[in-house]
Amino acid sequence: MSLQETHASQSMFLLDTHCQRKEGILDEEALQVTQQLLSSNPDFATLWNYRREILMHLETVKEKDEVQKIYEAELAFLESCLKLNPKSYGSWHHRCWVSARLPRPDWSRELSLCDRCLSLDDRNFHCWDYRRMVVKVSGVPVAQELGFTDRLIGSNFSNYSSWHYRSTLLPLLHPESPESPSPSHEPPQPSPSHSPQTQSHRVCEEQLLKEYELVQNAFFTDPNDQSAWFYYRWLLGRAEREEMISCVYVSRDEERVAVAFSRPVNAQSVSLLLVLDGQPQKVEWKSVHPRFKHSPVCICDLPPGTISDITNEHNLTVHWTEKYTHRDCALYTGRTESWCRDSATDQELFRSELSVEKTSVLQSELQSCNQLLELEPLNKWCLLTIVLLMRALDPLGYEKETLAHFQTLKEVDPMRSAYYSDLCSKFIIENTVLKMEYAEVRVFSITDKNLTTLCHLDQLLLVTHINLSSNQLQQLPPQFAMLQCLEVLEVDNNRIENLEGVYHLPKLEEVLLKNNKISALADLQPLASCPKLRRLDLRGNPVTQAANIESELTALLPSVTDLLL
């Protein structure tokens, strides 16, 4: 039969099947007709749906033992479909449905099927999904599944799926011991028990050290394979920070309270209670910029006259009732502002705390990677891993070497140059935050470092003066609005095209924007929301060549008394 005749025959069968379904025919003959069609092409979703309708009907008219035989035959039929197309969406989905309805399922048989399929193609994600369902329903021990990944990785290091599956199993089998609660926070209240999937993603140190050895064998065997390097990056990562209030800031002049969190929250729904001098306050919490629904910094304005009298002392407490945590802050007599916060020098902010043993192992890992780099000087995975190891061990101590490695990465992998530039910018900002903390100042300065992006801006809530001149920045993003204490902004000699993030900064007085790419008056519109702005330097921007620009700026920014064009 020719291909054209085959297609014509299938079309006729499909038409007949459609008519049968429309007429409500749900017998075994209809089951045979759909089987004939699906045997040649198992990717007809409509036919699988019709088949399920038939099977559900047969459940109501057959005895339990007969239903068992029907579903067992269905599983056998599905195996033949999978031989035809091992990655058939419809076949795997239908098998999952059948297994869930089988009166007496044989889960060991299903696991064996998964083993066979994955031995043929260890990246068949349909089979991986099905296996996870079988494991969950049948209660296969986590240790047994971890052993399964051992076998697959042992036979083929280049196995993304096995490495990923391993990363989900290790925290369940070898979880890190829970830390004792911090004395500065309320103890957690009793809560419903969590399933393993919701537990911490940290792995105990003893097992981590074994994993380092395993993955090192993998990338020394094939330095150019990506899968082991990705897994290694996961090992070097850290779990999410504890959900907490990291900073509370109060300003007497603006009568405003700003709260920083360890992760972004929804300002409209976050359960915050502000208590002032023992009295709960009815305030409206909002994000610092209308572009965000979620933000790590939320603000609220107090009623006029609440804390404006400088001769009065006030005590504030912000309760995050949902997380059973709080933060206190005292505004003393004669002070116009006050804050209470965690120091960013805490290792948990940018990297995991290291024990002596783990530090020793990571130093050994760094030495091994450096040896591999001597053999493979242009291996981008090795270079990037060295950078990450240096970050984990001593980000400030290895700063010079890290920057040099980033330059090499851009040369050996030019297609991802922008990614390396952004990652390098992130690390430079982290180091500068740490240096600022150690110096105990509120000035943040990164000049002439080729910054391409801004991050961790929630850590700059208290900064009063920021200098980002002579970099490669193209914008001040909406997150910039988290700098609620900012008074002076220097961003000369960049490539900035808009000021979207300079939004409602209540203390901002000076903006120095010389030699950027501001081209239209509308790009300066956000500055109109800054009530204390007095000085603006726009020299070297295309907008200065527009007709009547000075008069238009005067109308847009009436508070500016020192305008440089």
Short mmCIF file of C-alpha atoms in Angstrom, two decimals, residues 112-358:
data_model
loop_
_atom_site.label_atom_id
_atom_site.label_comp_id
_atom_site.label_asym_id
_atom_site.label_seq_id
_atom_site.Cartn_x
_atom_site.Cartn_y
_atom_site.Cartn_z
CA SER A 112 11.54 -2.53 35.08
CA LEU A 113 9.98 -0.97 31.98
CA CYS A 114 11.50 2.39 32.93
CA ASP A 115 14.89 0.73 33.41
CA ARG A 116 14.70 -0.77 29.92
CA CYS A 117 13.60 2.48 28.29
CA LEU A 118 16.27 4.53 30.02
CA SER A 119 18.95 2.00 29.10
CA LEU A 120 18.05 2.74 25.45
CA ASP A 121 17.84 6.53 25.90
CA ASP A 122 18.85 7.92 29.28
CA ARG A 123 17.52 11.39 28.35
CA ASN A 124 13.92 10.33 27.66
CA PHE A 125 12.24 12.89 29.90
CA HIS A 126 8.80 11.30 29.36
CA CYS A 127 10.11 8.11 30.92
CA TRP A 128 11.79 10.04 33.74
CA ASP A 129 8.47 11.76 34.54
CA TYR A 130 6.67 8.42 34.53
CA ARG A 131 9.32 6.86 36.74
CA ARG A 132 8.97 9.64 39.30
CA MET A 133 5.22 8.99 39.41
CA VAL A 134 5.77 5.24 39.89
CA VAL A 135 8.33 5.84 42.63
CA LYS A 136 6.03 8.24 44.46
CA VAL A 137 2.93 6.04 44.29
CA SER A 138 4.67 2.76 45.08
CA GLY A 139 6.85 4.12 47.86
CA VAL A 140 10.21 3.08 46.43
CA PRO A 141 12.93 3.91 49.02
CA VAL A 142 14.96 7.02 48.23
CA ALA A 143 18.18 5.07 48.80
CA GLN A 144 17.16 2.62 46.08
CA GLU A 145 16.58 5.43 43.59
CA LEU A 146 19.89 7.06 44.50
CA GLY A 147 21.54 3.72 43.74
CA PHE A 148 19.77 3.76 40.38
CA THR A 149 21.37 7.12 39.54
CA ASP A 150 24.74 5.68 40.61
CA ARG A 151 24.38 2.95 38.00
CA LEU A 152 23.32 5.31 35.22
CA ILE A 153 26.04 7.86 35.95
CA GLY A 154 28.60 5.06 36.24
CA SER A 155 27.72 3.86 32.75
CA ASN A 156 27.52 7.35 31.24
CA PHE A 157 28.81 10.51 32.91
CA SER A 158 27.07 12.64 30.25
CA ASN A 159 23.61 12.18 31.69
CA TYR A 160 21.82 15.41 32.58
CA SER A 161 18.69 13.65 33.78
CA SER A 162 20.51 11.36 36.21
CA TRP A 163 22.52 14.19 37.72
CA HIS A 164 19.37 16.27 38.11
CA TYR A 165 17.42 13.39 39.65
CA ARG A 166 20.30 12.87 42.05
CA SER A 167 20.08 16.52 43.14
CA THR A 168 16.42 15.98 44.13
CA LEU A 169 17.12 12.78 46.05
CA LEU A 170 20.16 13.78 48.11
CA PRO A 171 18.37 16.40 50.28
CA LEU A 172 15.75 13.76 51.13
CA LEU A 173 18.23 11.03 52.05
CA HIS A 174 21.01 13.18 53.51
CA PRO A 175 19.38 16.42 54.74
CA GLU A 176 21.40 18.98 56.62
CA SER A 177 20.66 19.03 60.34
CA PRO A 178 18.23 21.84 61.22
CA GLU A 179 19.92 24.85 62.71
CA SER A 180 18.94 26.20 66.09
CA PRO A 181 16.67 29.26 65.87
CA SER A 182 18.31 32.66 65.95
CA PRO A 183 18.01 34.41 69.32
CA SER A 184 16.87 37.63 67.60
CA HIS A 185 13.70 36.04 66.27
CA GLU A 186 10.67 34.42 67.76
CA PRO A 187 10.75 30.59 67.76
CA PRO A 188 8.75 29.01 64.98
CA GLN A 189 5.24 27.99 65.84
CA PRO A 190 3.99 24.44 65.33
CA SER A 191 3.01 23.80 61.75
CA PRO A 192 1.68 20.90 59.73
CA SER A 193 4.24 18.25 58.82
CA HIS A 194 5.90 18.76 55.47
CA SER A 195 6.35 16.25 52.70
CA PRO A 196 9.95 15.50 51.69
CA GLN A 197 9.56 17.77 48.66
CA THR A 198 9.07 20.81 50.89
CA GLN A 199 12.02 20.18 53.17
CA SER A 200 15.33 22.04 53.01
CA HIS A 201 17.34 21.63 49.81
CA ARG A 202 20.58 21.57 51.76
CA VAL A 203 22.64 18.37 51.91
CA CYS A 204 24.65 17.32 54.96
CA GLU A 205 28.33 18.11 54.74
CA GLU A 206 29.54 14.51 54.96
CA GLN A 207 27.59 13.55 51.84
CA LEU A 208 28.58 16.75 50.03
CA LEU A 209 32.22 15.85 50.40
CA LYS A 210 31.55 12.44 48.80
CA GLU A 211 29.67 14.11 45.95
CA TYR A 212 32.63 16.37 45.22
CA GLU A 213 34.77 13.29 44.67
CA LEU A 214 32.16 11.65 42.40
CA VAL A 215 31.68 14.66 40.18
CA GLN A 216 35.42 15.34 40.02
CA ASN A 217 35.90 11.87 38.53
CA ALA A 218 33.29 12.80 35.92
CA PHE A 219 34.79 16.06 34.71
CA PHE A 220 38.34 14.76 34.78
CA THR A 221 37.14 11.90 32.53
CA ASP A 222 35.54 14.28 30.03
CA PRO A 223 36.37 17.94 30.79
CA ASN A 224 34.19 19.22 27.94
CA ASP A 225 30.98 17.50 28.98
CA GLN A 226 28.55 19.98 30.53
CA SER A 227 26.37 17.74 32.70
CA ALA A 228 28.88 17.09 35.49
CA TRP A 229 29.89 20.75 35.61
CA PHE A 230 26.25 21.80 36.04
CA TYR A 231 25.86 19.34 38.91
CA TYR A 232 29.05 20.68 40.46
CA ARG A 233 27.61 24.19 40.35
CA TRP A 234 24.55 22.90 42.21
CA LEU A 235 26.81 21.39 44.89
CA LEU A 236 28.58 24.72 45.31
CA GLY A 237 25.28 26.58 45.60
CA ARG A 238 23.36 27.21 48.78
CA ALA A 239 19.80 26.88 49.93
CA GLU A 240 17.46 29.84 50.01
CA ARG A 241 17.97 32.16 52.94
CA GLU A 242 15.68 31.94 55.92
CA GLU A 243 12.56 34.03 55.41
CA MET A 244 13.00 36.99 57.71
CA ILE A 245 12.94 40.78 58.09
CA SER A 246 16.51 41.83 57.40
CA CYS A 247 16.16 45.58 58.00
CA VAL A 248 13.73 48.18 59.36
CA TYR A 249 14.38 51.85 58.57
CA VAL A 250 12.38 54.81 59.91
CA SER A 251 12.65 58.44 58.81
CA ARG A 252 11.33 61.28 60.93
CA ASP A 253 11.39 63.83 58.09
CA GLU A 254 9.36 61.74 55.65
CA GLU A 255 7.46 59.93 58.43
CA ARG A 256 8.08 56.76 56.49
CA VAL A 257 8.99 53.20 57.47
CA ALA A 258 10.86 50.93 55.04
CA VAL A 259 11.18 47.18 55.62
CA ALA A 260 13.63 44.92 53.78
CA PHE A 261 13.07 41.17 53.57
CA SER A 262 15.34 38.26 52.81
CA ARG A 263 13.25 37.53 49.69
CA PRO A 264 10.69 39.43 47.59
CA VAL A 265 7.19 39.64 49.06
CA ASN A 266 3.84 40.87 47.78
CA ALA A 267 3.36 44.26 49.43
CA GLN A 268 -0.43 44.02 49.01
CA SER A 269 -0.84 40.68 50.75
CA VAL A 270 2.16 40.37 53.09
CA SER A 271 0.95 40.05 56.68
CA LEU A 272 2.79 42.94 58.34
CA LEU A 273 1.79 44.60 61.60
CA LEU A 274 3.43 47.89 62.60
CA VAL A 275 3.38 48.64 66.32
CA LEU A 276 4.43 52.18 67.37
CA ASP A 277 4.97 52.83 71.08
CA GLY A 278 2.86 49.80 71.91
CA GLN A 279 -0.05 50.79 69.65
CA PRO A 280 -0.84 48.91 66.40
CA GLN A 281 -0.92 51.31 63.44
CA LYS A 282 -3.28 51.18 60.51
CA VAL A 283 -0.97 51.78 57.54
CA GLU A 284 -0.90 50.84 53.87
CA TRP A 285 2.16 48.83 52.81
CA LYS A 286 3.24 49.27 49.21
CA SER A 287 6.04 48.40 46.85
CA VAL A 288 8.71 51.02 46.13
CA HIS A 289 7.85 51.02 42.40
CA PRO A 290 4.54 50.46 40.56
CA ARG A 291 6.28 47.99 38.21
CA PHE A 292 6.65 45.38 40.97
CA LYS A 293 4.03 43.29 42.55
CA HIS A 294 6.74 41.52 44.56
CA SER A 295 9.70 43.34 46.06
CA PRO A 296 12.25 42.72 48.83
CA VAL A 297 11.56 46.25 50.14
CA CYS A 298 8.15 47.56 51.23
CA ILE A 299 7.31 51.02 52.55
CA CYS A 300 4.48 52.71 54.42
CA ASP A 301 3.76 56.33 55.31
CA LEU A 302 2.66 57.25 58.81
CA PRO A 303 -0.08 59.82 59.42
CA PRO A 304 1.33 63.41 59.50
CA GLY A 305 2.66 64.41 62.90
CA THR A 306 3.04 60.86 64.19
CA ILE A 307 6.84 60.93 64.67
CA SER A 308 7.83 64.38 63.34
CA ASP A 309 8.56 65.94 66.76
CA ILE A 310 12.34 65.54 67.23
CA THR A 311 12.03 65.90 71.00
CA ASN A 312 10.09 62.63 71.27
CA GLU A 313 11.46 59.11 71.39
CA HIS A 314 9.62 56.27 69.64
CA ASN A 315 9.85 52.48 69.63
CA LEU A 316 8.71 50.57 66.55
CA THR A 317 8.20 46.88 65.99
CA VAL A 318 7.37 45.33 62.62
CA HIS A 319 5.79 41.89 62.93
CA TRP A 320 5.72 39.53 59.98
CA THR A 321 2.87 37.54 61.45
CA GLU A 322 2.77 34.89 58.74
CA LYS A 323 6.40 33.91 59.42
CA TYR A 324 6.34 34.43 63.22
CA THR A 325 9.24 36.85 63.10
CA HIS A 326 9.67 40.52 63.98
CA ARG A 327 12.20 43.35 64.08
CA ASP A 328 12.44 46.21 66.61
CA CYS A 329 13.72 49.72 65.93
CA ALA A 330 14.15 52.69 68.30
CA LEU A 331 14.02 56.32 67.10
CA TYR A 332 15.80 58.34 69.78
CA THR A 333 15.32 61.98 70.76
CA GLY A 334 17.27 64.33 68.48
CA ARG A 335 17.64 61.71 65.73
CA THR A 336 16.01 62.19 62.33
CA GLU A 337 16.34 58.54 61.32
CA SER A 338 17.09 55.13 62.72
CA TRP A 339 17.42 51.52 61.57
CA CYS A 340 17.93 47.99 62.76
CA ARG A 341 19.41 45.40 60.42
CA ASP A 342 21.54 42.33 59.86
CA SER A 343 25.04 42.96 58.62
CA ALA A 344 25.75 41.94 55.02
CA THR A 345 29.13 40.64 56.20
CA ASP A 346 27.31 37.56 57.44
CA GLN A 347 28.53 34.74 55.20
CA GLU A 348 25.04 33.43 54.59
CA LEU A 349 24.16 36.52 52.52
CA PHE A 350 26.32 35.78 49.47
CA ARG A 351 27.76 32.32 50.24
CA SER A 352 27.35 29.36 52.55
CA GLU A 353 29.18 29.20 55.85
CA LEU A 354 32.10 26.77 55.58
CA SER A 355 33.43 24.41 58.24
CA VAL A 356 37.13 23.73 58.55
CA GLU A 357 36.70 20.34 56.88
CA LYS A 358 34.67 21.70 53.97
#
